[in-house]
Coordinates of C-alpha atoms and ligand atoms in Angstrom, one line a residue:
X19 CA 37.3 45.1 74.4
X20 CA 37.7 45.1 70.7
X21 CA 41.2 44.8 69.3
X22 CA 43.4 47.6 67.9
X23 CA 42.7 46.2 64.4
X24 CA 38.9 46.1 64.8
X25 CA 39.0 49.6 66.2
X26 CA 40.9 50.9 63.2
X27 CA 38.6 49.2 60.6
X28 CA 35.3 48.8 62.3
X29 CA 33.1 50.9 59.9
X30 CA 34.1 48.9 56.8
X31 CA 31.9 45.8 57.4
X32 CA 28.8 46.4 55.4
X33 CA 28.1 43.0 53.8
X34 CA 24.7 41.4 53.1
X35 CA 23.2 38.4 54.9
X36 CA 22.4 35.5 52.6
X37 CA 18.7 35.6 51.7
X38 CA 18.4 33.2 48.7
X39 CA 19.5 29.8 47.4
X40 CA 22.7 30.0 45.3
X41 CA 24.6 27.9 42.8
X42 CA 28.3 28.6 42.5
X43 CA 31.7 27.0 41.7
X44 CA 33.1 27.3 45.2
X45 CA 31.5 27.9 48.6
X46 CA 33.9 29.1 51.3
X47 CA 32.7 28.8 54.9
X48 CA 34.4 31.5 57.0
X49 CA 35.7 34.9 56.3
X50 CA 39.0 35.0 58.2
X51 CA 42.3 35.4 56.6
X52 CA 42.4 31.8 55.2
X53 CA 38.9 31.8 53.7
X54 CA 39.3 35.3 52.3
X55 CA 42.8 34.5 50.8
X56 CA 41.3 31.4 49.1
X57 CA 38.4 33.6 47.8
X58 CA 40.9 36.2 46.5
X59 CA 43.1 33.8 44.5
X60 CA 40.1 31.9 43.1
X61 CA 38.3 35.1 42.2
X62 CA 41.3 36.3 40.3
X63 CA 41.3 33.0 38.4
X64 CA 37.8 33.6 37.3
X65 CA 35.9 31.1 39.6
X66 CA 32.4 31.9 40.9
X67 CA 32.9 32.1 44.6
X68 CA 30.5 32.6 47.6
X69 CA 31.9 33.3 51.1
X70 CA 29.7 32.7 54.1
X71 CA 30.6 34.2 57.4
X72 CA 28.8 33.4 60.7
X73 CA 29.8 36.7 62.3
X74 CA 31.4 39.8 60.8
X75 CA 34.5 39.8 58.7
X76 CA 37.7 38.8 60.6
X77 CA 36.0 39.2 64.0
X78 CA 37.5 36.0 65.4
X79 CA 41.2 35.1 65.1
X80 CA 42.3 37.4 62.2
X81 CA 41.0 40.5 63.9
X82 CA 42.6 39.6 67.2
X83 CA 46.0 38.3 66.2
X84 CA 49.3 40.2 66.7
X85 CA 49.7 40.4 62.9
X86 CA 53.2 39.0 62.6
X87 CA 54.1 37.6 59.1
X88 CA 57.0 35.2 59.7
X89 CA 58.4 31.8 59.2
X90 CA 60.1 31.8 62.6
X91 CA 57.4 30.0 64.7
X92 CA 59.0 29.8 68.1
X93 CA 61.7 27.2 68.4
X94 CA 60.3 24.8 65.8
X95 CA 62.9 23.7 63.2
X96 CA 65.0 21.5 65.4
X97 CA 61.7 19.7 66.4
X98 CA 60.7 19.3 62.8
X99 CA 64.1 17.9 61.7
X100 CA 64.2 15.4 64.6
X101 CA 60.6 14.4 64.1
X102 CA 60.2 14.4 60.3
X103 CA 63.6 14.9 58.7
X104 CA 65.4 17.7 57.0
X105 CA 63.5 17.8 53.7
X106 CA 60.2 18.1 55.6
X107 CA 61.6 20.9 57.8
X108 CA 63.0 22.7 54.9
X109 CA 59.8 22.6 52.9
X110 CA 57.9 23.9 56.0
X111 CA 60.3 26.8 56.2
X112 CA 60.3 27.7 52.5
X113 CA 56.5 27.4 52.3
X114 CA 56.3 30.1 54.9
X115 CA 59.1 32.2 53.4
X116 CA 57.1 32.1 50.1
X117 CA 54.0 33.1 51.9
X118 CA 55.7 36.3 53.2
X119 CA 56.6 37.2 49.6
X120 CA 53.1 36.3 48.3
X121 CA 51.5 38.6 50.9
X122 CA 53.8 41.5 49.9
X123 CA 53.1 40.8 46.2
X124 CA 49.3 41.0 46.8
X125 CA 49.7 44.2 48.9
X126 CA 51.8 45.8 46.1
X127 CA 49.6 44.6 43.2
X128 CA 46.3 45.6 44.8
X129 CA 47.7 48.7 46.5
X130 CA 46.3 47.7 49.9
X131 CA 47.1 50.2 52.7
X132 CA 47.7 47.9 55.6
X133 CA 50.8 49.3 57.4
X134 CA 53.0 46.5 56.1
X135 CA 56.6 46.8 57.1
X136 CA 59.6 44.5 57.1
X137 CA 61.0 43.7 60.5
X138 CA 63.5 41.4 62.0
X139 CA 61.9 38.7 64.0
X140 CA 63.6 37.3 67.2
X141 CA 63.0 34.3 69.5
X142 CA 64.8 35.3 72.7
X143 CA 65.6 34.1 76.1
X144 CA 66.6 35.9 79.3
X145 CA 67.8 32.7 80.9
X146 CA 71.4 31.5 80.5
X147 CA 70.1 27.9 80.9
X148 CA 68.0 28.3 77.7
X149 CA 70.8 29.6 75.5
X150 CA 71.7 26.1 74.4
X151 CA 68.2 25.6 73.0
X152 CA 68.5 28.8 70.9
X153 CA 71.9 27.8 69.6
X154 CA 70.6 24.4 68.7
X155 CA 67.8 26.0 66.8
X156 CA 70.2 28.3 64.9
X157 CA 72.2 25.3 63.9
X158 CA 69.1 23.5 62.8
X159 CA 67.9 26.4 60.7
X160 CA 71.3 26.9 59.1
X161 CA 71.4 23.3 58.1
X162 CA 68.3 24.0 56.0
X163 CA 70.3 26.4 53.8
X164 CA 68.6 29.4 55.4
X165 CA 70.5 32.2 57.0
X166 CA 69.6 33.1 60.5
X167 CA 71.7 34.8 63.2
X168 CA 72.5 34.1 66.8
X169 CA 72.5 37.4 68.7
X170 CA 73.0 38.5 72.3
X171 CA 71.7 42.0 71.8
X172 CA 68.5 43.3 70.4
X173 CA 66.1 46.2 70.7
X174 CA 64.1 45.1 73.7
X175 CA 64.2 47.4 76.8
X176 CA 65.9 44.6 78.9
X177 CA 68.9 42.4 78.6
X178 CA 68.6 39.1 76.9
X179 CA 70.9 36.0 77.1
X180 CA 70.5 35.1 73.5
X181 CA 68.2 35.1 70.5
X182 CA 67.7 33.6 67.0
X183 CA 67.0 36.3 64.4
X184 CA 65.2 35.9 61.0
X185 CA 65.6 39.0 58.8
X186 CA 63.1 40.3 56.3
X187 CA 60.0 39.1 58.2
X188 CA 57.1 41.5 58.5
X189 CA 54.2 43.0 60.4
X190 CA 50.9 44.6 59.2
X191 CA 47.4 45.5 60.2
X192 CA 45.7 42.2 59.5
X193 CA 42.2 43.6 59.2
X194 CA 43.1 46.4 56.8
X195 CA 44.8 43.6 54.6
X196 CA 41.7 41.4 54.9
X197 CA 39.3 44.2 53.9
X198 CA 41.6 45.0 51.0
X199 CA 41.2 41.4 49.8
X200 CA 37.5 41.6 50.2
X201 CA 37.4 44.7 47.9
X202 CA 39.3 42.7 45.3
X203 CA 36.9 39.7 45.6
X204 CA 33.8 41.9 45.1
X205 CA 35.5 43.7 42.2
X206 CA 35.7 40.3 40.5
X207 CA 31.9 40.0 40.9
X208 CA 31.9 37.6 43.8
X209 CA 29.9 37.9 47.0
X210 CA 30.7 37.7 50.7
X211 CA 27.8 37.2 53.1
X212 CA 28.1 38.0 56.8
X213 CA 25.8 36.9 59.7
X214 CA 25.1 33.8 57.6
X215 CA 25.8 30.7 59.6
X216 CA 26.5 27.5 57.7
X217 CA 25.5 24.6 59.9
X218 CA 25.8 21.6 57.7
X219 CA 27.3 20.4 54.4
X220 CA 25.9 17.3 52.5
X221 CA 27.2 15.5 49.4
X222 CA 24.7 15.5 46.5
X223 CA 26.2 13.5 43.6
X224 CA 29.1 15.6 42.2
X225 CA 28.0 18.6 44.2
X226 CA 28.0 19.8 47.8
X227 CA 25.0 21.5 49.5
X228 CA 25.8 24.0 52.3
X229 CA 22.9 24.8 54.6
X230 CA 22.5 28.3 55.9
X231 CA 19.3 29.0 57.9
X232 CA 16.5 28.5 55.3
X233 CA 18.8 28.6 52.3
X234 CA 21.1 26.3 50.4
X235 CA 24.3 27.0 48.5
X236 CA 25.1 24.4 45.8
X237 CA 28.7 24.2 44.7
X238 CA 31.3 21.9 43.1
X239 CA 33.8 22.6 45.9
X240 CA 33.6 23.6 49.5
X241 CA 36.4 25.1 51.6
X242 CA 35.9 24.8 55.3
X243 CA 37.6 27.9 56.6
X244 CA 35.6 28.4 59.8
X245 CA 37.4 29.1 63.1
X246 CA 37.2 25.4 64.0
X247 CA 35.8 22.7 61.7
X248 CA 32.3 22.0 62.9
X249 CA 31.5 18.9 60.9
X250 CA 32.5 16.1 63.3
X251 CA 32.2 13.0 61.0
X252 CA 34.0 12.4 58.8
X253 CA 37.2 14.3 59.5
X254 CA 37.3 13.8 63.3
X255 CA 39.3 17.0 63.7
X256 CA 37.9 17.4 67.2
X257 CA 40.1 14.4 68.2
X258 CA 43.3 16.0 67.0
X259 CA 43.1 19.7 67.8
X260 CA 42.6 21.9 70.8
X261 CA 42.3 25.7 71.2
X262 CA 44.6 28.0 73.1
X263 CA 43.6 31.4 74.3
X264 CA 46.1 34.3 74.5
X265 CA 45.9 37.9 75.5
X266 CA 47.1 41.2 74.0
X267 CA 47.5 44.7 75.2
X268 CA 48.4 47.7 73.1
X269 CA 50.1 50.5 75.0
X270 CA 51.1 54.1 74.4
X271 CA 54.5 53.8 76.0
X272 CA 54.9 57.6 76.2
X273 CA 58.5 57.3 75.1
X274 CA 60.4 56.1 72.0
X275 CA 60.1 52.5 71.0
X276 CA 62.4 49.8 69.5
X277 CA 62.0 48.1 66.2
X278 CA 61.7 44.3 65.5
X279 CA 59.3 41.6 66.6
X280 CA 60.0 39.4 69.6
X281 CA 58.8 36.3 71.4
X282 CA 60.3 34.1 74.1
X283 CA 59.7 30.4 74.3
X284 CA 59.1 29.3 77.9
X285 CA 56.4 30.5 80.3
X286 CA 55.5 33.2 80.9
X287 CA 55.5 33.8 77.2
X288 CA 55.7 37.4 76.1
X289 CA 55.4 38.6 72.5
X290 CA 56.2 42.1 71.3
X291 CA 55.7 44.2 68.2
X292 CA 55.0 47.8 67.4
X293 CA 52.0 49.2 65.6
X294 CA 50.8 52.6 64.3
X295 CA 47.6 54.1 65.5
X296 CA 46.3 57.6 65.0
X297 CA 49.8 59.0 64.6
X298 CA 51.1 57.2 67.6
X299 CA 53.6 54.4 67.8
X300 CA 52.1 51.7 70.1
X301 CA 53.6 48.6 71.6
X302 CA 51.7 45.4 71.6
X303 CA 52.5 42.9 74.3
X304 CA 50.9 39.4 74.0
X305 CA 51.0 36.2 76.0
X306 CA 49.5 34.7 79.2
X307 CA 48.4 31.7 77.0
X308 CA 46.2 28.9 78.4
X309 CA 44.2 26.1 77.0
X310 CA 40.7 27.5 76.2
X311 CA 38.3 26.4 78.9
X312 CA 40.9 26.6 81.6
X313 CA 39.8 30.1 82.6
X314 CA 42.1 32.4 84.4
X315 CA 41.3 35.5 86.5
X316 CA 42.3 39.0 85.3
X317 CA 45.6 38.9 87.2
X318 CA 46.6 35.7 85.4
X319 CA 45.8 37.1 82.0
X320 CA 45.8 40.8 81.2
X321 CA 47.3 41.5 84.6
X322 CA 50.5 39.7 83.7
X323 CA 50.8 41.7 80.5
X324 CA 50.1 45.0 82.3
X325 CA 52.7 44.3 85.0
X326 CA 55.3 43.5 82.3
X327 CA 54.4 46.8 80.4
X328 CA 54.8 48.9 83.6
X329 CA 58.2 47.4 84.4
X330 CA 59.6 49.2 81.4
X331 CA 57.0 51.9 80.6
X332 CA 55.7 52.9 84.0
X333 CA 53.7 55.9 82.6
X334 CA 52.2 54.0 79.7
X335 CA 48.5 54.2 78.8
X336 CA 46.8 50.9 78.0
X337 CA 44.7 51.8 75.0
X338 CA 43.4 48.4 73.9
X339 CA 43.3 44.9 75.4
X340 CA 41.8 41.8 73.7
X341 CA 42.2 38.1 73.5
X342 CA 42.1 35.4 70.8
X343 CA 41.9 31.7 70.3
X344 CA 44.0 29.6 68.0
X345 CA 43.5 26.0 66.9
X346 CA 46.5 23.8 67.6
X347 CA 47.0 20.3 66.2
X348 CA 48.6 17.7 68.4
X349 CA 51.6 17.3 66.2
X350 CA 51.8 21.2 65.8
X351 CA 51.4 21.0 62.0
X352 CA 48.3 22.5 60.3
X353 CA 45.8 20.3 58.5
X354 CA 45.5 21.4 54.8
X355 CA 43.8 19.4 52.0
X356 CA 40.7 17.3 51.6
X357 CA 38.4 17.3 54.6
X358 CA 38.4 13.5 54.4
X359 CA 39.0 10.9 51.9
X360 CA 35.2 10.5 51.5
X361 CA 34.8 14.2 50.8
X362 CA 37.6 14.8 48.3
X363 CA 36.2 18.1 46.9
X364 CA 35.6 19.6 50.3
X365 CA 38.8 21.2 51.6
X366 CA 40.1 22.4 54.9
X367 CA 42.9 24.6 56.3
X368 CA 43.1 24.7 60.1
X369 CA 45.4 24.3 63.1
X370 CA 47.6 27.3 62.2
X371 CA 48.8 27.5 65.8
X372 CA 49.5 31.1 66.5
X373 CA 51.2 31.7 63.1
X374 CA 48.1 32.0 60.9
X375 CA 49.2 35.1 58.9
X376 CA 51.8 33.1 56.9
X377 CA 50.3 29.6 57.3
X378 CA 46.9 30.7 55.9
X379 CA 48.6 31.9 52.8
X380 CA 50.5 28.6 52.5
X381 CA 47.2 26.8 53.0
X382 CA 45.3 28.9 50.5
X383 CA 47.9 28.2 47.8
X384 CA 47.7 24.5 48.4
X385 CA 43.9 24.4 48.2
X386 CA 43.8 26.7 45.1
X387 CA 46.3 24.4 43.4
X388 CA 44.2 21.4 44.3
X389 CA 41.1 23.0 42.7
X390 CA 43.1 23.9 39.6
X391 CA 44.5 20.3 39.5
X392 CA 48.1 21.7 39.8
X393 CA 50.8 20.0 41.9
X394 CA 52.0 21.9 45.0
X395 CA 55.4 21.0 46.3
X396 CA 54.5 21.7 49.9
X397 CA 51.1 19.9 50.2
X398 CA 52.6 16.7 51.7
X399 CA 53.9 18.6 54.7
X400 CA 50.4 19.6 55.8
X401 CA 48.5 16.5 54.5
X402 CA 45.1 16.7 56.2
X403 CA 44.3 13.0 56.2
X404 CA 47.6 11.9 57.8
X405 CA 47.7 9.2 60.4
X406 CA 51.1 9.7 61.8
X407 CA 51.8 8.8 65.4
X408 CA 51.7 11.9 67.6
X409 CA 55.2 12.9 68.5
X410 CA 54.5 15.1 71.5
X411 CA 52.7 12.4 73.5
X412 CA 52.5 14.6 76.7
X413 CA 50.2 17.0 74.8
X414 CA 48.1 14.1 73.6
X415 CA 47.7 12.8 77.2
X416 CA 46.8 16.3 78.5
X417 CA 44.0 16.7 76.0
X418 CA 42.7 13.2 76.7
X419 CA 42.7 13.7 80.5
X420 CA 41.0 17.0 80.2
X421 CA 38.3 15.8 77.8
X422 CA 37.6 12.8 80.0
X423 CA 37.2 15.0 83.0
X424 CA 34.8 17.4 81.3
X425 CA 32.9 14.8 79.4
X426 CA 32.4 12.3 82.3
X427 CA 33.9 12.9 85.7
X428 CA 33.1 16.6 86.3
X429 CA 29.6 16.1 85.0
X430 CA 28.8 13.6 87.8
X431 CA 30.9 15.2 90.5
X432 CA 28.9 17.2 93.1
X433 CA 29.6 20.9 93.1
X434 CA 29.8 22.8 96.4
X435 CA 29.0 26.3 95.1
X436 CA 25.7 27.8 96.3
X437 CA 23.6 30.4 94.5
X438 CA 24.5 33.0 97.1
X439 CA 28.3 32.3 96.7
X440 CA 28.1 33.8 93.2
X441 CA 28.8 37.5 93.3
X442 CA 27.4 40.1 91.0
X443 CA 29.2 40.4 87.7
X444 CA 30.4 36.8 88.1
X445 CA 29.3 33.3 87.3
X446 CA 29.6 29.6 88.3
X447 CA 27.9 26.3 88.4
X448 CA 25.4 25.3 91.0
X449 CA 23.1 22.3 91.4
X450 CA 19.3 22.5 91.5
X451 CA 17.4 19.2 92.1
X452 CA 20.6 17.3 91.2
X453 CA 20.9 19.1 87.9
X454 CA 23.8 21.4 87.0
X455 CA 22.9 25.0 86.2
X456 CA 25.2 27.7 85.0
X457 CA 24.5 31.0 86.7
X458 CA 25.7 34.5 85.8
X459 CA 24.7 37.5 87.8
X460 CA 25.1 40.9 86.1
X461 CA 26.2 44.1 87.9
X462 CA 22.7 44.7 89.2
X463 CA 22.3 41.1 90.3
X464 CA 20.0 40.1 87.4
X465 CA 20.4 36.3 86.9
X466 CA 21.0 34.5 83.7
X467 CA 20.8 30.7 83.9
X468 CA 21.9 28.2 81.3
X469 CA 22.4 24.4 81.0
X470 CA 26.3 24.4 81.2
X471 CA 26.7 21.5 78.8
X472 CA 28.4 22.1 75.5
X473 CA 26.2 21.7 72.4
X474 CA 29.1 20.2 70.5
X475 CA 29.7 16.8 72.2
X476 CA 28.4 17.4 75.7
X477 CA 31.4 18.4 77.8
X478 CA 30.8 20.4 81.0
X479 CA 31.5 24.1 80.4
X480 CA 33.7 26.3 82.6
X481 CA 32.9 29.9 83.6
X482 CA 35.3 32.5 82.1
X483 CA 35.3 35.4 84.5
X484 CA 37.5 37.6 82.3
X485 CA 35.2 37.6 79.2
X486 CA 31.9 36.6 81.1
X487 CA 31.5 33.6 78.8
X488 CA 31.0 29.8 79.1
X489 CA 34.0 28.0 77.6
X490 CA 34.4 24.4 76.7
X491 CA 37.6 22.7 78.0
X492 CA 37.3 19.9 75.4
X493 CA 37.5 21.6 72.0
X494 CA 37.2 25.3 72.9
X495 CA 33.6 26.2 71.9
X496 CA 32.4 29.4 73.7
X497 CA 29.0 30.8 74.6
X498 CA 28.0 34.2 76.0
X499 CA 26.3 34.4 79.4
X500 CA 22.9 34.3 77.7
X501 CA 23.9 31.0 76.1
X502 CA 24.4 32.3 72.6
X503 CA 27.1 30.4 70.7
X504 CA 30.1 32.5 69.9
X505 CA 32.8 30.0 68.7
X506 CA 32.8 26.7 67.0
X507 CA 33.0 23.7 66.8
X508 CA 29.6 24.0 68.5
X509 CA 27.1 26.0 66.5
X510 CA 23.9 25.6 68.6
X511 CA 23.1 27.9 71.5
X512 CA 22.8 26.6 75.1
X513 CA 19.5 25.7 76.7
X514 CA 18.3 28.6 78.8
X515 CA 16.6 28.1 82.2
X516 CA 13.9 30.4 83.6
X517 CA 14.6 30.1 87.3
X518 CA 11.4 32.0 88.2
X519 CA 9.1 29.2 87.0
Ligands
LIG19 FE1 33.6 19.8 71.9 FE2 32.5 21.4 73.7 S1 33.7 22.0 72.1 S2 32.4 19.2 73.5

């Protein structure tokens, strides 16, 4: 199902598809919040900008986020101080605080109607055992000359043991904001093209050539703002990021709601915020996160959220449910800057974890400053060509083990599923003449067969029974049951088998 945000803005997407070669200052690949924010700032500075979007505007992460604008990213600052020092942690915090202000300034200046409202943001626990971690985080944040509060009461409809609270954070409708920025970009005379898939970028002297179907966009600078960077070499981003899927439901609680934004920090994760829709005050509950490609059943995903909703709002109506994928770097810090040292005028912003509303603004400001040859005091925090040792080594091991399994072990392991074991409206992998075949049977038993090998780097795909897609456990590419590519880093479709011949 489409998200609340997509449902409230769906009819606004009427952009053209690229149908000619172009020459421009800056080519931006991807029309999510990061790409569009870069395009907005650069358009206002008078640059010629072309935006290329594979799908429709904001249909991926931006249109499916919870839309929280905050510098409180879970319990993060104690980790940052102990891993990278106080100055680093403080700059990360103040970069995000500036982003909140930047977003509000744009909304005011451009008069964008996007339901922006200031809210307190809380990270809470209901376990007495976890109070110590919250208090440690409060102490860490206060040591950065930033005022946060430790509280034991908040607006949630259940008791908490403790929470850290950041005031003057915010929430909005991310797609209304995005479309507001798009209007500003077009008003500056720049163009956004949708359904225009960039599949390669090559260096040509002082210029870059971006290839889109039969057309080429020539530019001095490129900003890779796709959902996941799809150029493997150089950059090697696929070795240092993974994707995480999370789920959201929007309910009409049928009774009055609290204010504030909330998230806890140990599994099962639940995130809450309110949102306005057609005169109603809805509650969004998000969570049930898992690594993309480790597919769960309905009860492990939306089911968890529905159960939670009905504990406190037994008569609620579930109006919307959706899911999203976020790119997460192994050291939990986004990559912002040059794509690689050998491509200095091609830029990237990625790995925003689940906090892309603020981090995309931070990233856009860093990239715009680079293009304008201006210093940016925060760029070292997010330096994209860093070679620091990974601090959370367990995460690194998990990713390595899973990639090895999908790339090598599971591909040669025999599967015991038979064709008849696969029920209608479900899928799975079988073997035919020693070859693995991905099968999906629709409601009427019609069969769709694909080669279940990811077109990115060849990992064995997993069947996702919630979305009826083939998902890659290695770097998170996704394909529909017909084999059509939906999510990068892969951009080619799967091979399709005709089982009747
Ligand atoms: Fe990299 Fe599938 S996404 S191998």
